C-alpha positions as a printed Julia matrix, in Angstrom:
186×3 Matrix{Float64}:
   8.13  -47.79   -8.51
   5.48  -49.3   -10.73
   2.62  -49.42   -8.32
   0.02  -47.14   -6.86
   1.01  -45.86   -3.44
  -1.38  -44.75   -0.7
  -0.86  -41.04   -1.47
  -2.28  -41.6    -4.94
  -5.78  -42.07   -3.55
  -5.63  -38.69   -1.84
  -4.85  -37.08   -5.19
  -7.6   -39.11   -6.84
 -10.13  -37.85   -4.28
  -8.95  -34.27   -4.79
  -9.24  -34.69   -8.57
 -12.8   -35.99   -8.2
 -13.68  -32.99   -6.0
 -12.14  -30.63   -8.58
 -14.09  -32.32  -11.38
 -17.3   -31.98   -9.39
 -16.61  -28.31   -8.85
 -15.69  -27.8   -12.5
 -18.91  -29.49  -13.61
 -20.77  -26.36  -12.5
 -19.68  -24.98  -15.86
 -22.22  -27.23  -17.63
 -25.4   -25.59  -16.22
 -23.72  -22.17  -16.29
 -22.93  -22.56  -19.99
 -26.52  -23.69  -20.59
 -27.85  -20.63  -18.82
 -25.61  -18.26  -20.77
 -26.55  -19.75  -24.12
 -30.28  -20.62  -23.74
 -31.25  -18.93  -20.47
 -33.61  -20.91  -18.2
 -34.14  -23.84  -20.59
 -30.36  -24.16  -20.95
 -29.93  -24.05  -17.17
 -32.51  -26.82  -16.71
 -30.9   -28.93  -19.44
 -27.44  -28.31  -17.96
 -28.65  -29.39  -14.5
 -29.97  -32.62  -16.05
 -26.78  -33.31  -18.01
 -24.37  -32.52  -15.15
 -24.9   -35.71  -13.04
 -24.68  -37.96  -16.1
 -21.47  -36.26  -17.22
 -20.0   -36.72  -13.74
 -20.95  -40.39  -13.64
 -19.3   -40.99  -17.03
 -16.16  -39.11  -15.98
 -15.95  -40.99  -12.65
 -16.41  -44.34  -14.39
 -13.67  -43.5   -16.9
 -11.38  -42.39  -14.08
 -12.07  -45.52  -12.02
 -11.59  -47.73  -15.07
  -8.29  -46.04  -15.85
  -7.02  -46.53  -12.3
  -8.12  -50.19  -12.34
  -6.45  -50.82  -15.71
  -3.23  -49.14  -14.57
  -3.16  -51.13  -11.33
  -3.76  -54.39  -13.21
  -1.1   -53.49  -15.76
   1.49  -52.67  -13.08
   0.84  -55.94  -11.22
   1.09  -57.96  -14.43
   4.32  -56.14  -15.28
   5.75  -57.01  -11.84
   4.9   -60.66  -12.4
   6.44  -60.63  -15.87
   9.62  -58.78  -14.82
  10.43  -61.21  -12.02
  13.82  -62.88  -12.04
  12.58  -65.45   -9.49
   9.07  -66.44   -8.43
   8.72  -68.18   -5.07
   5.55  -69.77   -3.72
   4.67  -70.99   -0.22
   1.42  -72.6     0.94
   0.64  -72.88    4.63
  -2.36  -74.9     5.8
  -3.63  -73.86    9.2
  -6.82  -75.88    9.56
  -9.4   -74.78    8.51
  -7.66  -71.84    6.82
  -5.09  -71.83    4.01
  -2.54  -69.13    3.26
  -0.71  -68.7    -0.05
   2.34  -66.45   -0.42
   3.83  -65.68   -3.81
   6.91  -63.47   -4.1
   8.07  -61.99   -7.4
  11.7   -60.87   -6.95
  12.68  -58.37   -9.6
  16.19  -57.32  -10.66
  15.45  -53.68   -9.78
  15.61  -54.69   -6.09
  11.84  -54.71   -5.64
   9.71  -57.64   -4.53
   6.02  -57.87   -5.35
   4.28  -60.04   -2.73
   0.8   -61.54   -3.12
  -0.82  -62.82    0.03
  -3.96  -64.91   -0.46
  -5.87  -66.54    2.33
  -9.15  -68.3     2.94
 -11.09  -67.98    6.12
 -14.23  -69.69    7.23
 -16.76  -67.27    8.66
 -19.35  -67.98   11.34
 -21.84  -69.28    8.76
 -19.33  -71.84    7.45
 -18.75  -69.97    4.18
 -15.24  -69.78    2.77
 -13.94  -66.29    2.02
 -10.86  -65.77   -0.19
  -8.97  -62.49    0.2
  -5.97  -61.15   -1.7
  -3.58  -58.46   -0.53
  -0.43  -57.22   -2.2
   2.68  -55.56   -0.82
   5.98  -54.3    -2.16
   9.27  -54.97   -0.39
  12.96  -54.42   -1.02
  15.2   -57.21   -2.26
  18.47  -57.17   -0.31
  21.61  -58.92   -1.49
  22.93  -61.07    1.37
  26.11  -62.37   -0.29
  27.4   -63.25   -3.75
  24.82  -66.0    -4.26
  21.76  -65.12   -2.15
  19.13  -62.46   -1.61
  16.63  -61.8     1.15
  13.25  -60.14    1.53
  12.08  -58.62    4.84
  14.15  -60.95    7.09
  11.71  -63.63    6.06
  12.47  -65.01    2.62
  15.97  -66.13    1.64
  16.71  -67.26   -1.92
  20.04  -68.98   -2.69
  21.39  -69.47   -6.21
  23.82  -72.17   -7.3
  25.11  -70.9   -10.62
  27.14  -74.01  -11.46
  24.31  -76.48  -10.92
  21.68  -73.92  -12.05
  19.51  -74.61   -9.01
  17.66  -72.27   -6.71
  16.49  -72.9    -3.15
  14.26  -70.69   -1.05
  13.31  -70.65    2.6
  10.43  -68.82    4.24
  11.15  -68.51    7.98
  13.47  -71.52    7.62
  10.74  -73.62    5.95
  11.45  -74.61    2.37
   9.49  -72.78   -0.31
   8.73  -73.76   -3.88
  10.56  -72.1    -6.77
   7.97  -71.5    -9.49
  10.19  -69.92  -12.12
  13.7   -68.57  -12.62
  15.0   -66.3   -15.36
  18.73  -67.05  -15.24
  19.64  -64.17  -17.56
  18.04  -61.66  -15.18
  19.61  -63.35  -12.14
  23.1   -63.23  -13.65
  22.63  -59.61  -14.7
  21.4   -58.73  -11.2
  24.41  -60.24   -9.45
  26.8   -58.82  -12.08
  25.35  -55.32  -11.56
  25.39  -55.69   -7.78
  29.03  -56.78   -7.75
  29.94  -53.9   -10.07
  28.29  -51.34   -7.75
  29.92  -52.95   -4.71
  33.36  -52.57   -6.33
  32.88  -48.84   -6.89
């Protein structure tokens, strides 16, 4: 998996608590080296050091999350898009089906709040890509993608409504089905 799972945030919180506890070393070191002046200076430095460390940690997590999402988009063998207009709201679904049997799903929607303002929200999920037969795959009993290798065309349906194919990497698609048929023969 290339994404951050929910358990990661528990470990992140524990790491932040451990860093806070370990930061007690700063005033302690100041006291041992310069006595009371060192303790006072260490107590002043400690919160700034923690803020810098937390910002670096948060920036690292953000950069990793952005990198993993970009990598999922780039590694996709097929990208499928569906727009549903439910007045006054609009919902956009984009699925990135990868050859490692993982699907990265972006779900964007706009809602109009009580004040009449439009709010855009984005959520992401990861699903399994399941091979249905020798020319089609499915995602969560919802999305079905069919490949016609001779005509080099792809069709997709989302709950039996047609969906738009944004991009196809035929080399990855052929390798996926070749690998899946090889594992099925074993």
